[in-house]
Short mmCIF file of C-alpha atoms and ligand atoms in Angstrom, two decimals:
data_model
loop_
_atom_site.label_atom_id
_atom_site.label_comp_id
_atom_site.label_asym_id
_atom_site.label_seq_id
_atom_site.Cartn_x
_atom_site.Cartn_y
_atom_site.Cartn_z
CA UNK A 17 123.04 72.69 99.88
CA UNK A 18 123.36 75.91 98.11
CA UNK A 19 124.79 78.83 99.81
CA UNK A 20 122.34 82.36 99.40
CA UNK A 21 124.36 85.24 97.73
CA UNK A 22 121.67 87.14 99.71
CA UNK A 23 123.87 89.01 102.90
CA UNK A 24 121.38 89.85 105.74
CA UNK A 25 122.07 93.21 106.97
CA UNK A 26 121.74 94.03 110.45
CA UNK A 27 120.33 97.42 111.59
CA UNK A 28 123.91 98.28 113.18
CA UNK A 29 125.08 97.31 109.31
CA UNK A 30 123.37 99.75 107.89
CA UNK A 31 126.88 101.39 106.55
CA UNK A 32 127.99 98.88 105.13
CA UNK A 33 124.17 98.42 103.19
CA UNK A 34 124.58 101.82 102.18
CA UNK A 35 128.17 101.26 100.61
CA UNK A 36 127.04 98.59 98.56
CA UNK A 37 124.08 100.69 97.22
CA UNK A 38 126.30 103.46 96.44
CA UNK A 39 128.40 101.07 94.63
CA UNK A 40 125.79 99.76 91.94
CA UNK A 41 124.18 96.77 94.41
CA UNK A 42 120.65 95.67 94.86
CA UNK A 43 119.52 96.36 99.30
CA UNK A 44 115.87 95.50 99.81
CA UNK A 45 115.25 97.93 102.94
CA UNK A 46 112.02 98.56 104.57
CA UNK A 47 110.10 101.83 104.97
CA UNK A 48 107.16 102.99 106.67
CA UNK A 49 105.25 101.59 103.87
CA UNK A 50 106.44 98.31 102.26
CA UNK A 51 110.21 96.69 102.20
CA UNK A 52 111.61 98.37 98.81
CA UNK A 53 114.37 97.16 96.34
CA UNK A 54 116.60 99.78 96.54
CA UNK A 55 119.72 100.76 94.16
CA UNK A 56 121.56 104.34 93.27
CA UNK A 57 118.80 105.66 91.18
CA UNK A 58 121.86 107.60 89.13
CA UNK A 59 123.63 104.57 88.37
CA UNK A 60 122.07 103.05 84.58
CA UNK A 61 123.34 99.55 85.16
CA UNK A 62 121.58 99.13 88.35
CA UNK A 63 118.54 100.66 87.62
CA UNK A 64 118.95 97.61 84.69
CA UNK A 65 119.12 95.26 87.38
CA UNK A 66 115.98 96.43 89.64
CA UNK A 67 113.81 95.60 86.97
CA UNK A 68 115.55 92.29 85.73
CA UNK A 69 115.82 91.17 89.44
CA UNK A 70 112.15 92.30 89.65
CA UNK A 71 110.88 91.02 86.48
CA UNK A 72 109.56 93.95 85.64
CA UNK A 73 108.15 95.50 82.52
CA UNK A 74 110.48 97.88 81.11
CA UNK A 75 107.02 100.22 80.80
CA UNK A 76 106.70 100.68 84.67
CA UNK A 77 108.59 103.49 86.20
CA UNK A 78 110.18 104.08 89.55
CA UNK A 79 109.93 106.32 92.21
CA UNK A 80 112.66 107.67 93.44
CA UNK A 81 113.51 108.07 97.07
CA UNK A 82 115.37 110.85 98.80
CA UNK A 83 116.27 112.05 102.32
CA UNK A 84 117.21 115.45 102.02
CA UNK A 85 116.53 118.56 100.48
CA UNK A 86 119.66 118.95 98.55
CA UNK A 87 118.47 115.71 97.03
CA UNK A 88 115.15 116.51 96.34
CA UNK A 89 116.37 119.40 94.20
CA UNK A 90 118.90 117.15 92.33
CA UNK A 91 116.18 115.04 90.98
CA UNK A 92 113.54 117.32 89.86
CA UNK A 93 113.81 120.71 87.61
CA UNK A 94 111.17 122.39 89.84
CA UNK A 95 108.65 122.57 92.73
CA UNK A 96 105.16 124.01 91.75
CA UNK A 97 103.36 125.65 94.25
CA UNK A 98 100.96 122.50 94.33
CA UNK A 99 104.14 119.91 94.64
CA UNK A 100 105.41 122.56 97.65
CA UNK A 101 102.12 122.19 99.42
CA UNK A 102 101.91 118.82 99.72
CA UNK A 103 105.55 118.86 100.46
CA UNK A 104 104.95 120.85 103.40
CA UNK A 105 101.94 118.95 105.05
CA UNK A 106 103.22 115.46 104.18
CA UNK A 107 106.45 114.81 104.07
CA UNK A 108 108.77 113.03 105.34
CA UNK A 109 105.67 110.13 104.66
CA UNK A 110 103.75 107.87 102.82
CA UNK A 111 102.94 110.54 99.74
CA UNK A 112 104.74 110.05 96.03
CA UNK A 113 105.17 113.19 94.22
CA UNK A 114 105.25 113.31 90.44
CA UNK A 115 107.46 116.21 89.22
CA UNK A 116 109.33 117.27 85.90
CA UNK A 117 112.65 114.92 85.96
CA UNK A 118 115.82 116.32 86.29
CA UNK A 119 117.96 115.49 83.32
CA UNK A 120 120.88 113.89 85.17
CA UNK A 121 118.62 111.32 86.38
CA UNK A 122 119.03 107.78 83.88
CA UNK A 123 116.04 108.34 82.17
CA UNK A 124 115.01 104.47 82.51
CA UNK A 125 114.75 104.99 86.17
CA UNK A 126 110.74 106.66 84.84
CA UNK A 127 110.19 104.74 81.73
CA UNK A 128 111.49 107.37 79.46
CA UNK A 129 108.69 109.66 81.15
CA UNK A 130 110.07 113.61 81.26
CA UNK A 131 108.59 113.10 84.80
CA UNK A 132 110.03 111.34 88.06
CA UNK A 133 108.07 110.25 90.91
CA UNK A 134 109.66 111.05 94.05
CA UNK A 135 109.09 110.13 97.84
CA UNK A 136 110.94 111.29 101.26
CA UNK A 137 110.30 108.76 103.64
CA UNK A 138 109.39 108.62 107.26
CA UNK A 139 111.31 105.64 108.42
CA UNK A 140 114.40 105.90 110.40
CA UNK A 141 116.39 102.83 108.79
CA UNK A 142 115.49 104.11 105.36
CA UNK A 143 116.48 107.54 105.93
CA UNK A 144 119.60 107.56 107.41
CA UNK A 145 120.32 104.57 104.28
CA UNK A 146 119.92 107.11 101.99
CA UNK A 147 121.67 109.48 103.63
CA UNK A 148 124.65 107.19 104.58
CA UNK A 149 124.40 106.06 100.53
CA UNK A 150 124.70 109.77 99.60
CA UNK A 151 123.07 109.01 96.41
CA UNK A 152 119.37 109.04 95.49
CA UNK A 153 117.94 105.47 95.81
CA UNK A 154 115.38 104.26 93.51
CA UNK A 155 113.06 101.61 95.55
CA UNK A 156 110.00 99.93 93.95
CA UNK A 157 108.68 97.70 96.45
CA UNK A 158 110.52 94.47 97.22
CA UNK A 159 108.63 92.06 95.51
CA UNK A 160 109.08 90.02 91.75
CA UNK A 161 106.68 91.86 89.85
CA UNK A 162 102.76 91.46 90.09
CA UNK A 163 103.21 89.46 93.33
CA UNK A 164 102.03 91.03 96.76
CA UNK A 165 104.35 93.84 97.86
CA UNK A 166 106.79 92.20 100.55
CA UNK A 167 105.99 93.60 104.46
CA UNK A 168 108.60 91.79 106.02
CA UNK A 169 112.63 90.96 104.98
CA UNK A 170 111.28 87.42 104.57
CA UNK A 171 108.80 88.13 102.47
CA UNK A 172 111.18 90.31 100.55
CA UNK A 173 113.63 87.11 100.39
CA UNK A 174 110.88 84.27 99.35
CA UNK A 175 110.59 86.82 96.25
CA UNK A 176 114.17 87.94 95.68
CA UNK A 177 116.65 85.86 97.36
CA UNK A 178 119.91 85.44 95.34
CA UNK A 179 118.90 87.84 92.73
CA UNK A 180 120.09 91.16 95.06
CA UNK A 181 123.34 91.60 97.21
CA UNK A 182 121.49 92.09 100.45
CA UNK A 183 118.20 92.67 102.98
CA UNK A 184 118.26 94.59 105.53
CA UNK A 185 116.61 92.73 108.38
CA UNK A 186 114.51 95.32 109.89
CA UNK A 187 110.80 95.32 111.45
CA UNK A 188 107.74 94.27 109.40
CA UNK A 189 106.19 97.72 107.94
CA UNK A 190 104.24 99.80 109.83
CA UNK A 191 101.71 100.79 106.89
CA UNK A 192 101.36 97.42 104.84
CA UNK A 193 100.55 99.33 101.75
CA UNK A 194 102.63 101.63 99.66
CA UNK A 195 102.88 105.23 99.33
CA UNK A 196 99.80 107.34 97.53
CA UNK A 197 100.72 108.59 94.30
CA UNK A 198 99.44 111.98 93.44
CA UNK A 199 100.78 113.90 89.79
CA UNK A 200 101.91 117.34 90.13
CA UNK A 201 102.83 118.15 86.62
CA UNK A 202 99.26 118.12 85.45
CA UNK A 203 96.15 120.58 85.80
CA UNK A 204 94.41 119.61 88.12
CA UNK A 205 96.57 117.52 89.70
CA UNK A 206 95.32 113.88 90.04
CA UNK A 207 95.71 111.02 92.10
CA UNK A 208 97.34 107.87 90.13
CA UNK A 209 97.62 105.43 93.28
CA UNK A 210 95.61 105.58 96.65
CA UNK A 211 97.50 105.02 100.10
CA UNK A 212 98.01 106.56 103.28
CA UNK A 213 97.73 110.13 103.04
CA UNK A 214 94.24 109.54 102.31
CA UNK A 215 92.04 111.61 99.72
CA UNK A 216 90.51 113.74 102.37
CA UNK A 217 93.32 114.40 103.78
CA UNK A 218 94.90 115.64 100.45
CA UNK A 219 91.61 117.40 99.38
CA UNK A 220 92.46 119.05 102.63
CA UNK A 221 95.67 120.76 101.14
CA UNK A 222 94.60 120.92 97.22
CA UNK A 223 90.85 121.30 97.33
CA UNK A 224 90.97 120.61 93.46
CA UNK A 225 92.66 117.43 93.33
CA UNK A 226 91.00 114.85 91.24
CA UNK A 227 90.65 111.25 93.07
CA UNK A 228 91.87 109.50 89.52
CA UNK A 229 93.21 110.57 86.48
CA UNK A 230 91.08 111.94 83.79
CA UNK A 231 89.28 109.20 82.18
CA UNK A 232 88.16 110.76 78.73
CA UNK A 233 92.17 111.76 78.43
CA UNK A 234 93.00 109.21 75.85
CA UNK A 235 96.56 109.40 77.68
CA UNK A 236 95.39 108.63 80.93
CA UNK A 237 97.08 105.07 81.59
CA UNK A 238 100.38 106.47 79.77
CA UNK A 239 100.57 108.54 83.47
CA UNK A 240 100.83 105.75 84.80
CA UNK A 241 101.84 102.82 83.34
CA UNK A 242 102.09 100.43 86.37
CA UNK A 243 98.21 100.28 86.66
CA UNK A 244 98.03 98.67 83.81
CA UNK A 245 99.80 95.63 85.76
CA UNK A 246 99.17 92.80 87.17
CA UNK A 247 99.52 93.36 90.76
CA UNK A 248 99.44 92.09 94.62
CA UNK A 249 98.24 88.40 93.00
CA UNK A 250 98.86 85.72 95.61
CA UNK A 251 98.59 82.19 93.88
CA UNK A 252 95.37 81.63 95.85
CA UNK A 253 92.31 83.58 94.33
CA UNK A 254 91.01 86.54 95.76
CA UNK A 255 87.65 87.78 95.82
CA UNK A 256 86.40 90.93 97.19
CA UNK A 257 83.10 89.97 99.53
CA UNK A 258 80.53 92.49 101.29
CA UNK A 259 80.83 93.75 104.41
CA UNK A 260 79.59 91.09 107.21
CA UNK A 261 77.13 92.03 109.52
CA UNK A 262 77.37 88.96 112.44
CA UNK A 263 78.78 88.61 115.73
CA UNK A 264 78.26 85.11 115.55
CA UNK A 265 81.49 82.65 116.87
CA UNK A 266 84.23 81.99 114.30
CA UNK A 267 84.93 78.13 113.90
CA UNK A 268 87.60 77.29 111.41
CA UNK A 269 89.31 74.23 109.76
CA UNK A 270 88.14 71.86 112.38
CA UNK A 271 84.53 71.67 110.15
CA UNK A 272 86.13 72.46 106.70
CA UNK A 273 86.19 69.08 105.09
CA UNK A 274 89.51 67.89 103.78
CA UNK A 275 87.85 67.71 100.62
CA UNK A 276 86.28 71.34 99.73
CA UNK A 277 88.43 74.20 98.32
CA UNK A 278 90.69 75.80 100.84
CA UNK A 279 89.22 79.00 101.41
CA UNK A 280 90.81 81.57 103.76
CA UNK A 281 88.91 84.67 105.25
CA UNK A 282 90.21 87.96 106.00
CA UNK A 283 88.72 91.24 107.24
CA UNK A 284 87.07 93.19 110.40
CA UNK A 285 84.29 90.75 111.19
CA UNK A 286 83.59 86.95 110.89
CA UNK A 287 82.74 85.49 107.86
CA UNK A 288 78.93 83.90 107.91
CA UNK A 289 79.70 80.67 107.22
CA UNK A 290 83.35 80.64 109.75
CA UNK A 291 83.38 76.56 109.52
CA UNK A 292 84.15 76.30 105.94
CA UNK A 293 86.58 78.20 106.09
CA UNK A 294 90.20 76.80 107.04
CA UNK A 295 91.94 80.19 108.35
CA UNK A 296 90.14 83.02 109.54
CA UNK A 297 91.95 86.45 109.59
CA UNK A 298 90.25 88.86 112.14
CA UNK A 299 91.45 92.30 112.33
CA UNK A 300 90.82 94.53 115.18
CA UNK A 301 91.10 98.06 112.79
CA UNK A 302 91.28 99.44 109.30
CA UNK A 303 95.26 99.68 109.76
CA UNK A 304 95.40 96.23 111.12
CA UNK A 305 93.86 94.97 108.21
CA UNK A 306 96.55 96.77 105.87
CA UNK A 307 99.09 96.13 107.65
CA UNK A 308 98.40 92.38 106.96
CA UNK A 309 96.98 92.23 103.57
CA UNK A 310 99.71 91.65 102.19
CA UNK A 311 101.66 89.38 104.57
CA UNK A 312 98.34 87.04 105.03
CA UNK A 313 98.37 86.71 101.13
CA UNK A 314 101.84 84.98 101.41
CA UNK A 315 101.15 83.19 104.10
CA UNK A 316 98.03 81.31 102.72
CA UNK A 317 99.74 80.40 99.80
CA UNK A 318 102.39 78.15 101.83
CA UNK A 319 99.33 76.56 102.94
CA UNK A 320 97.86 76.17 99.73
CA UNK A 321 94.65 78.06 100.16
CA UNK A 322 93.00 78.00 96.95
CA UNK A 323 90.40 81.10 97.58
CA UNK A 324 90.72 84.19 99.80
CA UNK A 325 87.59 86.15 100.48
CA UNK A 326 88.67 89.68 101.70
CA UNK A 327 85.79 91.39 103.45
CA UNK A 328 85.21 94.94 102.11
CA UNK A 329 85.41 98.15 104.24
CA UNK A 330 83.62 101.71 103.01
CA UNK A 331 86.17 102.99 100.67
CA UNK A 332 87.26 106.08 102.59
CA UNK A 333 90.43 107.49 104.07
CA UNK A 334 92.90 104.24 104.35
CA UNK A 335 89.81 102.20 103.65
CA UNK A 336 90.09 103.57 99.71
CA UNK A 337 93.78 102.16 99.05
CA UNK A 338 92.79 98.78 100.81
CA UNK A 339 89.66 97.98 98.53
CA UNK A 340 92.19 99.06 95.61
CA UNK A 341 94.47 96.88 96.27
CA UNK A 342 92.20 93.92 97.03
CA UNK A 343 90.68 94.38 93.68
CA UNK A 344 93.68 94.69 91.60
CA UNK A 345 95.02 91.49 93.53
CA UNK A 346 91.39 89.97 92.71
CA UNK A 347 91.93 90.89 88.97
CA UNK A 348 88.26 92.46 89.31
CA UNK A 349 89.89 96.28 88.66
CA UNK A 350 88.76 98.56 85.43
CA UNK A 351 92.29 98.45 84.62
CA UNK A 352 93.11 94.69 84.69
CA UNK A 353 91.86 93.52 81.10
CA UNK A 354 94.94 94.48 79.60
CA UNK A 355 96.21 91.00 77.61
CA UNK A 356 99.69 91.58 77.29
CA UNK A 357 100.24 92.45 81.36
CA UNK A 358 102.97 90.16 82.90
CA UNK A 359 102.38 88.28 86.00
O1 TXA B 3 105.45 102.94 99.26
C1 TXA B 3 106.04 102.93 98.18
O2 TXA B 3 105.84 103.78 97.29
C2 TXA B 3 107.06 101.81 97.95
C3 TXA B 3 108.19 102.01 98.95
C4 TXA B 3 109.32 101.04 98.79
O3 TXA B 3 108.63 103.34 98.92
N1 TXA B 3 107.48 101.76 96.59
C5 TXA B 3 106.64 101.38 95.60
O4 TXA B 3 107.20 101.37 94.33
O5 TXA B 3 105.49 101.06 95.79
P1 TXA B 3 106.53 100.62 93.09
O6 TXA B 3 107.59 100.65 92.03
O7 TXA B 3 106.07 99.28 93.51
O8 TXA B 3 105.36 101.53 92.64
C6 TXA B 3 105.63 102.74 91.92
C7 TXA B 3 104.37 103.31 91.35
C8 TXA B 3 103.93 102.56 90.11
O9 TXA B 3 102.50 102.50 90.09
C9 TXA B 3 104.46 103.46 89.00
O10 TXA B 3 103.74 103.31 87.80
C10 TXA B 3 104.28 104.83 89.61
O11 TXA B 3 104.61 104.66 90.98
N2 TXA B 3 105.23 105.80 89.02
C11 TXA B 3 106.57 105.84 89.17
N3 TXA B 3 107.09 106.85 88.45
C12 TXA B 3 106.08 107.47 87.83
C13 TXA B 3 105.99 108.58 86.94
N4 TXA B 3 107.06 109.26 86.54
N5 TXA B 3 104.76 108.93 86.51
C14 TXA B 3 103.67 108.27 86.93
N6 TXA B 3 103.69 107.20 87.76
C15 TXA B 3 104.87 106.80 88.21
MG1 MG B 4 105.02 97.54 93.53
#
């Protein structure tokens, strides 16, 4: 039997982790978010490697992660008032800025983009990383690209296992979906991914904050490439289904015949029809059901589920970034028809 190159780190390891990422390895860590792949986001040749290990399209920038403010200011040229703000109300969390790149930053760690997208996070294990690596560490999430992000180390593994030096084995995430994206270096400034820090709570700070990028700005998509993507796609298919209104008793794979499609259910209430339906997912809150988006994706595919219904919510506060991700992973997004995306 073949040996993993993978180490697992412990949580007392964590200096050792932080030596090899310093040194040019690949560490998939987790944050308060999503596990990311991490690596020393001034270091070319591993920057190389995150997307290689990742299969990821050359096109699709990174953000860059940082755990103190000397680092912040070694990545990015300057903080507008706007970036400062949001600075000041959100972080250390789940918010990605987008600010004018710093020139000793590889330029493939954004694409070639004069910006860089940059995130302090809130998460004990992947702070004191980065601050034991003493480097800025570039971390998209921990997954091979356009497959759900990875919540757990074993998740992050089943995607990435002998391609990086190391995981460290910490909790599943807290969050279950990554960080909110909002651009800075544009006027207004705009939102380019939904998460966490909700868009009322960011309206909150930046009353003129647009919830998307421009649409009739034929360079829209170039401000962010990755949502061009393919993204979050179990194997199974997912389709986005209406709210439920029943109470009724669930009553799984005991009725589904062997012979129907395997169709899994996830969401706040009980499907309609529970007995044709082989697993049944019932979260008890809006960040229950994020938290295990993701995870439940992965696990109905080592059951071979063939369909996944996902139960919308009303797309507000977290409920926004969970009906985005659901319809990216269902392929039903505006921004899915593009032909040449990778899988
Ligand atoms: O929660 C998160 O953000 C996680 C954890 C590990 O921190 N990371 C993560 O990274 O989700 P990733 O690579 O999966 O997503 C990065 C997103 C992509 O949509 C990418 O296009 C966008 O950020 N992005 C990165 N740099 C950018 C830039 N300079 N301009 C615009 N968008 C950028
Ligand atoms: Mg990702």
């Amino acid at each position: 039997m073949n040996k993993s190159t993978t180490l697992r780190y412990s949580v007392e390891e964590l200096p050792i982790a932080a030596r090899v990422l310093r040194d040019g390895g690949l560490i998939a860590f987790p944050t308060e978010t999503v596990y990311g792949l991490g690596a020393n986001a001034l270091d070319p040749a591993a920057i190389e490697r995150v997307f290689q290990a990742k299969g990821r399209p050359s096109d699709n920038p990174l953000i860059v992660h940082v755990a103190n403010q000397a680092m912040l200011e070694s990545v990015t040229t300057s903080i507008s008032v706007t970036a400062q703000r949001l600075i000041d109300r959100f972080w250390p969390g789940p918010l990605t800025l987008v600010m004018p790149r710093h020139p000793s930053l590889p330029s493939s760690v954004s694409a070639g983009l004069a910006t860089v997208a940059v995130r302090w996070p809130d998460y004990p294990i992947a702070s004191h990383l980065i601050t034991l690596a003493k480097v800025p560490i570039v971390a998209p999430s921990a997954n091979r690209s356009g497959r759900p992000s990875a919540t757990t180390w074993q998740a992050a593994l089943e995607d990435l296992d002998d391609r990086i030096e190391g995981v460290v084995c910490g909790p599943a995430t807290r969050i279950g979906l990554e960080s909110t994206v909002v651009d800075t270096t544009c006027s207004p400034p705009c939102v380019l991914r939904h998460g966490a820090v909700s868009l009322e709570m960011l309206l909150a700070v930046l009353p003129e904050l647009l919830d998307q990028p421009p649409v009739d700005e034929a360079t829209a998509l170039l401000r962010s490439p990755g949502l061009r993507h393919r993204h979050y796609q179990p194997k199974a298919e997912v389709r986005l289904v209406p709210m439920q209104n029943t109470s009724q008793s669930i009553r799984t794979h005991d009725d589904a015949t062997a012979t129907a499609p395997k169709r899994a259910w996830i969401g706040l209430n009980p499907p309609i029809q529970a007995r044709t339906y082989h697993r049944v997912e019932l979260c008890s809150s809006l960040d229950q059901y994020a938290s295990r988006l993701f995870d439940f994706f992965r696990r109905m595919d080592g059951e071979n589920i063939e369909t996944i219904d996902c139960e919308a919510v009303p797309s507000e506060g977290l409920g926004r970034a969970l009906m985005d991700r659901i319809r990216r992973a269902s392929g039903r997004d505006d921004l899915s028809n593009d032909s040449n995306s990778p899988s």
